[in-house]
Coordinates of C-alpha atoms and ligand atoms in Angstrom, one line a residue:
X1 CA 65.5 98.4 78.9
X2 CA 63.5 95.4 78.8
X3 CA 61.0 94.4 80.7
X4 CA 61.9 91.7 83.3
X5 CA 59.9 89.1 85.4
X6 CA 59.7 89.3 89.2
X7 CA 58.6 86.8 91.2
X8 CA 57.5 86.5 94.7
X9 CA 55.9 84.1 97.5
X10 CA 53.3 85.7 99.9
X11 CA 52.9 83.4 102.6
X12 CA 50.1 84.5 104.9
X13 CA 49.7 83.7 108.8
X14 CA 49.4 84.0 111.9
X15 CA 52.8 85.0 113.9
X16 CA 53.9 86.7 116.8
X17 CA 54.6 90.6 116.1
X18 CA 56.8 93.0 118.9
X19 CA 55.6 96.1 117.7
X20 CA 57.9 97.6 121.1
X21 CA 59.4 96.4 124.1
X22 CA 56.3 95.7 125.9
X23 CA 54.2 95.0 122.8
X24 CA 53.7 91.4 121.0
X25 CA 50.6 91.0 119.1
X26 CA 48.8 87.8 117.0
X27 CA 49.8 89.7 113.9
X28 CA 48.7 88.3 111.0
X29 CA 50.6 89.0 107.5
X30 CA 52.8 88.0 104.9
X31 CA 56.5 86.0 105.5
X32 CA 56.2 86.7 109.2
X33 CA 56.6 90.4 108.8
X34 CA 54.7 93.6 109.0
X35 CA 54.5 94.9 106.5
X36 CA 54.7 92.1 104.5
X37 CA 57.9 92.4 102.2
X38 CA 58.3 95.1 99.4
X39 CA 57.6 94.2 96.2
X40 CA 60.1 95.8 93.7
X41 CA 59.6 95.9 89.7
X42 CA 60.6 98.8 86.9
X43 CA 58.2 100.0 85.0
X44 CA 56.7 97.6 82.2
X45 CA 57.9 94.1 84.0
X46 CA 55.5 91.5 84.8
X47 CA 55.6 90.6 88.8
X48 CA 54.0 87.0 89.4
X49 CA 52.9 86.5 93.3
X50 CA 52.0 83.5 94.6
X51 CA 50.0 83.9 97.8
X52 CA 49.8 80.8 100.2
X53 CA 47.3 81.0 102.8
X54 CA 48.2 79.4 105.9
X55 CA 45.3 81.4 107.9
X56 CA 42.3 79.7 109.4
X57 CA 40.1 81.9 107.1
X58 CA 39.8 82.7 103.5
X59 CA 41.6 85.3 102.4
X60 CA 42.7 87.9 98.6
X61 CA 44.5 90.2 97.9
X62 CA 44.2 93.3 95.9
X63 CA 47.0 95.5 94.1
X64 CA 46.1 98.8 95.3
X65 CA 46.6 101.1 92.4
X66 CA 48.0 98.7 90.0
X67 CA 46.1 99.3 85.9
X68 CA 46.2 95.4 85.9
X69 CA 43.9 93.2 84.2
X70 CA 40.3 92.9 86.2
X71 CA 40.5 89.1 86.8
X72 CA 43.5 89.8 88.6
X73 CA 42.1 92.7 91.3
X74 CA 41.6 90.6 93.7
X75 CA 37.9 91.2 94.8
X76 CA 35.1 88.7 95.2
X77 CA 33.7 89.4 91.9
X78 CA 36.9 88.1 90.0
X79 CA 37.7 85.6 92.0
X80 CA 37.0 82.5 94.8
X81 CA 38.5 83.4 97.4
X82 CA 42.1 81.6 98.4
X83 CA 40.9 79.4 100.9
X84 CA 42.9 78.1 104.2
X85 CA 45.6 75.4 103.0
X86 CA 45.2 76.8 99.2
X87 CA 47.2 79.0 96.8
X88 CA 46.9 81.7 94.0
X89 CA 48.9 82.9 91.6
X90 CA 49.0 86.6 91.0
X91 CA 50.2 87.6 87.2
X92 CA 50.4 91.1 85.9
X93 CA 52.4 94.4 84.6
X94 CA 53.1 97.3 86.2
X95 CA 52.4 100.4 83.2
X96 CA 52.7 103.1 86.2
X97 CA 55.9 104.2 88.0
X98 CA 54.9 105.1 91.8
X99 CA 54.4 104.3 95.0
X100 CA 51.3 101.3 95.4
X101 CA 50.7 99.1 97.9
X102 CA 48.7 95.0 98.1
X103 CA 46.5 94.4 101.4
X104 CA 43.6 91.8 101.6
X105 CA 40.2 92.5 100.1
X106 CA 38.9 89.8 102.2
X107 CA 37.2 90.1 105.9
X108 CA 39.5 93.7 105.9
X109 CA 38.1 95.1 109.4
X110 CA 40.3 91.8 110.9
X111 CA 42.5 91.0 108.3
X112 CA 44.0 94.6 107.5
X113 CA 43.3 95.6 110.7
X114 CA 45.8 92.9 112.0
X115 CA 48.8 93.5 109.6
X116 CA 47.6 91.8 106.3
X117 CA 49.1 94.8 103.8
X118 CA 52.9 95.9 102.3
X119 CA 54.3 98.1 99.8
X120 CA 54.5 97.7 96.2
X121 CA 57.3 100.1 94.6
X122 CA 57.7 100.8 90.8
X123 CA 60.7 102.5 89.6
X124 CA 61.7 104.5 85.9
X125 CA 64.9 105.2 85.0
X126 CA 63.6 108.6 85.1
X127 CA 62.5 108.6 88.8
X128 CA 64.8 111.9 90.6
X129 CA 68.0 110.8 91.9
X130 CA 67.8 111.1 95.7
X131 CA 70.8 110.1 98.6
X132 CA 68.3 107.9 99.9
X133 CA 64.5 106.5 99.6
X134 CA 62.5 104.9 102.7
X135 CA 58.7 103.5 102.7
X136 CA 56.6 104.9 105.7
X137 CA 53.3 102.5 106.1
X138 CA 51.5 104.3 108.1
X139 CA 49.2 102.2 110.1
X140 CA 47.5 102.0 113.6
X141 CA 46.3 99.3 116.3
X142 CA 43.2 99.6 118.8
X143 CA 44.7 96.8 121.3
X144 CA 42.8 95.9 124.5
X145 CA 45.4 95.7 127.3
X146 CA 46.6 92.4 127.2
X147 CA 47.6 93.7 123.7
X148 CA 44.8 91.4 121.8
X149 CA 42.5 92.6 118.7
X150 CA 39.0 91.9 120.7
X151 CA 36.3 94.4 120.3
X152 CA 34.4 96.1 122.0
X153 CA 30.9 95.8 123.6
X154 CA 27.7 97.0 121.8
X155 CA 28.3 101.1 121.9
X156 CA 32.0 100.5 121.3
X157 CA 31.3 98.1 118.5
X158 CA 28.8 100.8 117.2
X159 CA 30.8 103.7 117.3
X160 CA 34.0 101.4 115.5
X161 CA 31.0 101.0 112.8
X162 CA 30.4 104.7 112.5
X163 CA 34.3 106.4 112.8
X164 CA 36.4 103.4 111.5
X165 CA 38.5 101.4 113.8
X166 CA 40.8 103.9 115.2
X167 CA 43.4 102.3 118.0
X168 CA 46.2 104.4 120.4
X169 CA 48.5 102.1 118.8
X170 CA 50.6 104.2 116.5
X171 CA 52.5 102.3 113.9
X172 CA 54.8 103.1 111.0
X173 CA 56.4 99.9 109.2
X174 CA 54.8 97.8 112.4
X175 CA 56.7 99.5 115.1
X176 CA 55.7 102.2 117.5
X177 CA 57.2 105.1 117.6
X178 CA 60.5 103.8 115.4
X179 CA 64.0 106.3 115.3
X180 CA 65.0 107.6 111.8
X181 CA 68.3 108.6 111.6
X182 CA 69.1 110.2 108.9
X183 CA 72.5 112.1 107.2
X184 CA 73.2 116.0 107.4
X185 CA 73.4 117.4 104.0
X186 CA 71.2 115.2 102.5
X187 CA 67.7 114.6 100.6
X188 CA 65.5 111.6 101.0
X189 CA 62.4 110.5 98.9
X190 CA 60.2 109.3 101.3
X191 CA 56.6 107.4 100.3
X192 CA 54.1 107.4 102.3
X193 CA 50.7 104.7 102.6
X194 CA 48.5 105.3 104.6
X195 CA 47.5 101.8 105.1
X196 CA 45.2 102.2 108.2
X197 CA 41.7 101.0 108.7
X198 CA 40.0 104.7 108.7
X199 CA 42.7 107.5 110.1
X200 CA 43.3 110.9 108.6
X201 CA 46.9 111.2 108.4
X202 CA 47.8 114.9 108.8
X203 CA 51.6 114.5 107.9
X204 CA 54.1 117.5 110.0
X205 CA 57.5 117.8 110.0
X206 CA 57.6 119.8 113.3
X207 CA 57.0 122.6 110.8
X208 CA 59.9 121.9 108.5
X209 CA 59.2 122.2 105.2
X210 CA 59.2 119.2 102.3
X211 CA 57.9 118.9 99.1
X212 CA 55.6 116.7 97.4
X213 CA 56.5 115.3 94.1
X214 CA 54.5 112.0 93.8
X215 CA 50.9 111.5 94.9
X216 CA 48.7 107.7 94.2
X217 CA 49.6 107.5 90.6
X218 CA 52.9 108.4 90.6
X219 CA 55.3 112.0 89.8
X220 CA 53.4 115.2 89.8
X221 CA 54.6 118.1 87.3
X222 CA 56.7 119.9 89.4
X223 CA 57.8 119.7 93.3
X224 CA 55.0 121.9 95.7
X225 CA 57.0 123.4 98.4
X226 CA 54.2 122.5 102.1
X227 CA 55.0 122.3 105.7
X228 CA 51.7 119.7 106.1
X229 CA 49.5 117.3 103.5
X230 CA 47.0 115.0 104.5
X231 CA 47.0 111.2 103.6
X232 CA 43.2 109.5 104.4
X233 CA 43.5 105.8 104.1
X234 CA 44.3 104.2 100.5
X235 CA 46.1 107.8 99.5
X236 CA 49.8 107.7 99.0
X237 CA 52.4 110.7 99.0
X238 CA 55.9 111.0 98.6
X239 CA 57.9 113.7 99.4
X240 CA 61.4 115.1 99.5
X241 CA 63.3 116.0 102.8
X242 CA 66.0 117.7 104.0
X243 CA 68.8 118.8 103.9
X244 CA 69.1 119.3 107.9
X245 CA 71.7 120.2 109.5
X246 CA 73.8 117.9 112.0
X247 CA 72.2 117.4 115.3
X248 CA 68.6 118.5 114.5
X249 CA 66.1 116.8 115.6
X250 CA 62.2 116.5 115.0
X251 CA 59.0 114.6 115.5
X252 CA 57.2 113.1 112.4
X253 CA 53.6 113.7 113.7
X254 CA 50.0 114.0 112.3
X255 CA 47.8 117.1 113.2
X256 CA 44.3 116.7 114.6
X257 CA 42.0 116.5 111.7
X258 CA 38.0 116.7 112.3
X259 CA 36.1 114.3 109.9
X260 CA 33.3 114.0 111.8
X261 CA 33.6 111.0 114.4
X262 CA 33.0 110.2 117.9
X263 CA 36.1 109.7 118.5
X264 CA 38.0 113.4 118.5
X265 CA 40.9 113.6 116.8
X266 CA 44.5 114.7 118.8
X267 CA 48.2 115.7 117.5
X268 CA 50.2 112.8 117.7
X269 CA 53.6 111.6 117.6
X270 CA 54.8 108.5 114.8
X271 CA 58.3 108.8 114.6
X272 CA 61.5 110.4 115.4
X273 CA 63.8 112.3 113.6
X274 CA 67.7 112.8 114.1
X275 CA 70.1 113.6 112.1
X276 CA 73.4 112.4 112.0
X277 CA 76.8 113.4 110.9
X278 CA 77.3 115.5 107.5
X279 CA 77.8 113.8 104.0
X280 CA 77.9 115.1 100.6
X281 CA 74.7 114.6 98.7
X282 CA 74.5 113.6 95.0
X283 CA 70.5 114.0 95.2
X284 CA 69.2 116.6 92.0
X285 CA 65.7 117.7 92.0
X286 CA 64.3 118.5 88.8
X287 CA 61.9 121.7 88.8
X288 CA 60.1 119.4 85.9
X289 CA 59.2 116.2 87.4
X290 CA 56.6 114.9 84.4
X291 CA 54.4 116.6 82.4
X292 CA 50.3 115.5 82.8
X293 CA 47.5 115.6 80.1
X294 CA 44.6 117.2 81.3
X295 CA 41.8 114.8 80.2
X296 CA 39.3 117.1 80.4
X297 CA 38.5 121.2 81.2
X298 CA 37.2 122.0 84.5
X299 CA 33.6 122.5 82.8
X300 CA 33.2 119.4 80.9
X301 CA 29.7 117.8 81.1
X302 CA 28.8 115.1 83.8
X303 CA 28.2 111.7 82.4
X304 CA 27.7 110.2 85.9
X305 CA 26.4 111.1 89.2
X306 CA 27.2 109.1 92.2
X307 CA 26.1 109.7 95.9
X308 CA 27.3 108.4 99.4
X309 CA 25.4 108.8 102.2
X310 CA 25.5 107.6 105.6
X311 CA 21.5 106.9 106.7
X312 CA 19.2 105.3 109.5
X313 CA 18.3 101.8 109.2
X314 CA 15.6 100.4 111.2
X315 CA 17.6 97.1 110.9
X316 CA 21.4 98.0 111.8
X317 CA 20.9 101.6 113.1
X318 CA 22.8 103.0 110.5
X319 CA 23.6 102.7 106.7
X320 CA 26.8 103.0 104.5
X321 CA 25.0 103.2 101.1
X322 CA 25.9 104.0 97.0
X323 CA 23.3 105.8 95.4
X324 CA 21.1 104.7 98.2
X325 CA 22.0 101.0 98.2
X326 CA 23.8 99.0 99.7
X327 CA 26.7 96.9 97.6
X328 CA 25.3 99.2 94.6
X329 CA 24.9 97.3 91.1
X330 CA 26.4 101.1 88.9
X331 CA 25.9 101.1 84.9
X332 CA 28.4 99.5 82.4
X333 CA 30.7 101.6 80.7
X334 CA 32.4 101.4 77.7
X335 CA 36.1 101.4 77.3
X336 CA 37.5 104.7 75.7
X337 CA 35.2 106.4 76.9
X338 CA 35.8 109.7 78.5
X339 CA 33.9 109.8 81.8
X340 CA 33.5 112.7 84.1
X341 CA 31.8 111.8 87.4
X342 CA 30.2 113.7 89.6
X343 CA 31.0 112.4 93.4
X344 CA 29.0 114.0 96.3
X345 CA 29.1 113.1 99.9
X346 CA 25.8 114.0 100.8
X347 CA 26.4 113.0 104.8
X348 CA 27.8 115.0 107.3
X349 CA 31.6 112.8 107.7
X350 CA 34.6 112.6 105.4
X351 CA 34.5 109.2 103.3
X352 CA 37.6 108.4 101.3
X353 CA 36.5 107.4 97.7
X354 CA 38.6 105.0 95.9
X355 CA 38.4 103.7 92.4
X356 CA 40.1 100.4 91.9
X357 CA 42.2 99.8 88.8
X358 CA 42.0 103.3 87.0
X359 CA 43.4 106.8 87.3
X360 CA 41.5 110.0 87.4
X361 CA 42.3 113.7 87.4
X362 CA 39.9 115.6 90.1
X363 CA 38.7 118.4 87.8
X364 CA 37.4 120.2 90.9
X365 CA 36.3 120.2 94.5
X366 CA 32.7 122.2 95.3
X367 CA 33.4 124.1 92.3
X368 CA 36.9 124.7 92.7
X369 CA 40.2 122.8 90.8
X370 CA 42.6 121.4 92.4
X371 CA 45.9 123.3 93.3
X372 CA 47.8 120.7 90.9
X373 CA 47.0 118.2 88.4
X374 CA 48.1 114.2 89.5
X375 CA 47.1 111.0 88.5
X376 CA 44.8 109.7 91.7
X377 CA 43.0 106.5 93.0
X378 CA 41.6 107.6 96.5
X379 CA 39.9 111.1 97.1
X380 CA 38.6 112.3 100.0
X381 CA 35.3 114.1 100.3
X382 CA 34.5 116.1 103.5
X383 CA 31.0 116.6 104.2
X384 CA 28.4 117.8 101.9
X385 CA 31.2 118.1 98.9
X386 CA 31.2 117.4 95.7
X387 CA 34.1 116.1 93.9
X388 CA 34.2 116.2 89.9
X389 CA 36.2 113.6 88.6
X390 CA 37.7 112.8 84.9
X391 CA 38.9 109.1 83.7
X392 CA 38.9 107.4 81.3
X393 CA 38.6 103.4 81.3
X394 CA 41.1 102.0 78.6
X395 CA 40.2 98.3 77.3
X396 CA 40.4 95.9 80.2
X397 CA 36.8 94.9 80.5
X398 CA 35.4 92.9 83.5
X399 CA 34.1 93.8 87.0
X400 CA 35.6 96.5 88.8
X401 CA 34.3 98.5 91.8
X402 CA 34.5 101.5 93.8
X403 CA 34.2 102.3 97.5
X404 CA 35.3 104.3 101.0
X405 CA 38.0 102.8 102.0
X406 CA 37.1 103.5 105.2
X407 CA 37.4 99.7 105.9
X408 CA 34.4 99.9 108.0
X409 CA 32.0 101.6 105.9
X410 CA 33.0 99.6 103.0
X411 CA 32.3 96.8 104.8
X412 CA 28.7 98.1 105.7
X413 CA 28.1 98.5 102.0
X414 CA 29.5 101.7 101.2
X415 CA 30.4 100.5 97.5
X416 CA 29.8 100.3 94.0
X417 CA 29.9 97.9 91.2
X418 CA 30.3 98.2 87.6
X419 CA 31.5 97.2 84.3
X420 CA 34.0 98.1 81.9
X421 CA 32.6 96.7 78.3
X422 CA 34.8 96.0 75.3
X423 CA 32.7 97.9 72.8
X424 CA 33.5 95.8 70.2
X425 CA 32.3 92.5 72.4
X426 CA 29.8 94.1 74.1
X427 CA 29.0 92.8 78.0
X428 CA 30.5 89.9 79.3
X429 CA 29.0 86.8 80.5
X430 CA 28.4 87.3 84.1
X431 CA 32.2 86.0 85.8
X432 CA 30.9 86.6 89.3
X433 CA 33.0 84.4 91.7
X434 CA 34.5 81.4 89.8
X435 CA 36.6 79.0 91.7
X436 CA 39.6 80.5 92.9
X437 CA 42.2 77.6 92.8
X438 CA 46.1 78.5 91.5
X439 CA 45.9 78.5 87.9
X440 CA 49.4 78.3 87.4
X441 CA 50.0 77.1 83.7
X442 CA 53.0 77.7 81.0
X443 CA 50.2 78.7 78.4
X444 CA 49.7 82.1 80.8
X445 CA 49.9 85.1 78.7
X446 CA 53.6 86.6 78.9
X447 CA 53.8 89.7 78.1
X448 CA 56.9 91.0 77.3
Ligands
LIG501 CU1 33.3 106.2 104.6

C-alpha cells in the first residue's frame, strides 16, 4: 500500500476540564481535550503536526517512541522552543507499527502534569484482527481541594522532588473512574500509556487473565498468557481481553507496588468493567504475532557503562545525577554501531530509564534475560539493578538523549546527552538550540 500523508493541528491551551461530576480543572492540552486527540497513521506514512501554542509559556513536544529524524524530537537541543503566540511544524515517518504516544518536553512537572500529552497509534495490515481496540492513558492528578494544581509547602515540595508527583486523582483518558462496557463473547486490544508524572502502574483485571502481545515498540513474538504487568511511566502495553461472559463485572485496578518513596503505595481502582449482552466475535489471535532478531547474545561485551544515582547536595538537598552529573554531556557514537550498555541504578528507588528515538532489546536484568524478547524504549530499574541493554543506532545523526522519565527527576538532572555521528561525516557542528520558528516550506523533504 502506499504510504500516505496525515496531517494534523495541535492547538495547545488553557481550558476548563470536568474530569467528574464535582471535578473541573485549568487543564491545559491540545484542541480542548484530554488527552489531546489520537493521532492515527499506517505504517510508512508521513504525519505532519502543526502545534500552535496559545499558552502563556513556551512549550515542545516530543514523539515518544517514534525512530524519527533528531531535529524533529522535540527537546531543547534540536530545537527553540515554540514560544506563546508561535507555531511549529512537526514532519516525519512512522517505520514502527505500535502503540506511541507525544506529550511536552518543555517545563513537564506543570505541563504534563496538567494534561499536555495524547496517543499516537500506528497500524500494519498485519496488526491481529480484534472485535474492538480502545486506548487507556493512564494518568493521575495531585489537586488541592478547590481542585487547583498548587503545590505544596517546603517538605511537600521536597518529597514531590524525591517520589514524583503522585496525586489521589486517578485518571484514565482524563476521567475518574470512567465505565467500560464492553460485549459478551468478545476480544478487545487494549493499549495502554502510562502517561503519568512518576506512578508504577501495576495493571489487574480483578484477577482475570489477558495477554500481552505488544510492549513500547510494538508486537511481541507470541501472546504471554498474565493475570498482572506493570507499566512505570513512558512504558506502553497492549493486551487482549476477554471473552466474558454476560453480566460480569470487574474493576480495572493497579496493585501496590513499592519503589521506594515516601509516599506508600495502595491498591487502587481506575475503571470499571461490565459487560454487556452477547455478540459473535470475528477476533483471531495468531499464536505467532512477529518474529524478533536478537541483536546480540546475552554475553556480549559492554561497550558502555552508565550509572544513575540519587545523592546529597549541599545546595538542593538532593541530586538526580548521570554518571555523577547533572544534565550529563555521554560520548558520541557512531551509527551502525552495535552498542550494548550496561545500565545500573546504583540508588536505593526504582527510576524508569528511557531512550529517546531508538529501540533496544534488554539482554538481561542482574544477570538474568528477560522472559521474552520485544522492541523497548523505557525500562525500569529497581534498586541496585543492573540492566544490560543492546541497540543499535541506524544513521540519523544529531543530538539525542536519555533520562528517568520520572518527570521529576529528569527535571533535577537525571539525564544524559549524546551524539549519534554519521561515520562517514564525522560530528556535527554543534546544533544546540536554533530558533524554533515554523519552517513550513514546499522544498521539505517528502518522503514517499
Ligand atoms: Cu528517577
Amino acid at each position: 500500500m502506499k504510504p500516505n500523508t496525515t496531517h494534523y493541528q495541535l492547538t495547545a491551551s488553557e481550558f476548563d476540564w470536568k474530569i467528574s461530576d464535582n471535578k473541573t480543572v485549568k487543564a491545559w492540552g491540545f484542541n480542548n481535550t484530554l488527552p489531546g486527540p489520537v493521532i492515527k497513521a499506517k505504517k510508512g506514512d508521513t504525519v505532519v503536526v502543526n502545534v500552535v501554542n496559545n499558552l502563556q509559556e513556551p512549550t515542545m513536544i516530543h514523539w515518544h517512541g517514534i525512530r524519527l529524524e533528531a531535529s524533529m524530537d522535540g527537546t531543547g537541543v534540536v530545537q527553540g522552543p515554540i514560544l506563546p503566540g508561535e507555531q511549529f511544524e512537526y514532519r516525519f515517518t512512522v517505520p514502527d507499527a505500535g502503540t506511541f504516544w507525544y506529550h511536552s518536553h518543555e517545563n513537564e512537572v506543570q505541563q504534563m502534569e496538567r494534561g499536555m500529552y495524547g496517543a499516537l497509534i500506528v497500524k500494519d495490515d498485519n496488526d491481529p484482527a480484534m472485535d474492538e481496540e480502545r486506548i487507556f492513558m493512564i494518568d493521575d492528578m495531585k489537586l488541592t481541594k478547590s481542585n487547583d494544581f498548587k503545590r505544596g509547602n517546603f517538605i511537600q515540595r521536597w518529597v514531590e522532588r524525591h517520589d514524583g508527583r503522585e496525586g489521589e486523582t486517578l485518571l484514565i483518558n482524563g476521567k475518574e473512574n470512567p465505565l467500560i462496557e464492553i460485549y459478551a463473547g468478545q476480544v478487545e486490544r487494549w493499549r495502554f500509556v502510562n502517561s503519568s508524572s512518576a506512578r508504577y502502574f501495576r495493571l489487574h483485571l480483578d484477577g482475570n487473565p489477558f495477554k500481552i502481545i505488544a510492549t513500547d515498540g510494538g508486537l511481541i513474538e507470541s501472546p504471554i498468557e498474565v493475570s498482572e504487568v506493570l507499566l512505570v511511566p513512558g512504558e506502553r502495553v497492549d493486551i487482549v481481553v476477554g471473552p466474558f461472559s454476560e453480566g460480569h463485572s470487574f474493576a480495572l485496578q493497579s496493585l501496590p507496588y513499592n519503589r521506594v518513596t515516601f509516599k506508600k503505595s495502595v491498591h487502587e481502582k481506575f475503571a470499571s468493567v461490565e459487560v454487556k449482552n452477547a455478540k459473535t466475535s470475528r477476533a483471531v489471535l495468531p499464536g505467532q504475532l512477529r518474529s524478533i532478531e536478537p541483536l546480540a547474545p546475552q554475553q556480549a561485551a559492554i561497550t558502555r557503562k552508565v550509572k544513575l544515582s540519587v545523592d546529597p547536595s549541599l545546595k538542593r538537598g538532593i541530586d538526580f545525577r548521570v554518571n555523577n552529573e547533572l544534565h550529563a554531556e555521554d560520548e558520541p557514537v557512531n551509527a551502525g554501531e552495535l552498542q550494548i550498555w550496561e545500565v545500573y541504578n546504583a540508588s536505593l528507588m526504582d527510576h524508569p530509564f528511557h531512550l529517546h528515538g531508538f529501540f533496544f532489546q534488554v539482554l538481561e536484568i542482574n544477570g538474568i534475560a528477560p522472559a521474552y524478547l520485544a522492541w523497548k524504549d523505557t525500562v525500569n530499574l529497581a534498586p541496585r539493578t543492573k540492566v544490560k541493554i543492546a541497540w543499535i543506532p541506524d544513521n540519523r545523526p544529531g543530538r539525542w538523549m536519555y533520562h528517568c522519565h520520572i518527570i521529576e527527576h529528569h527535571q533535577a538532572g537525571m539525564m544524559g546527552h549524546f551524539e549519534v555521528v554519521d561515520p562517514a561525516k564525522g560530528p556535527m557542528a554543534s546544533t544546540h538550540a536554533h530558533h524554533g520558528h515554523s519552517c513550513k516550506t514546499e522544498s521539505d523533504v517528502e518522503t514517499a
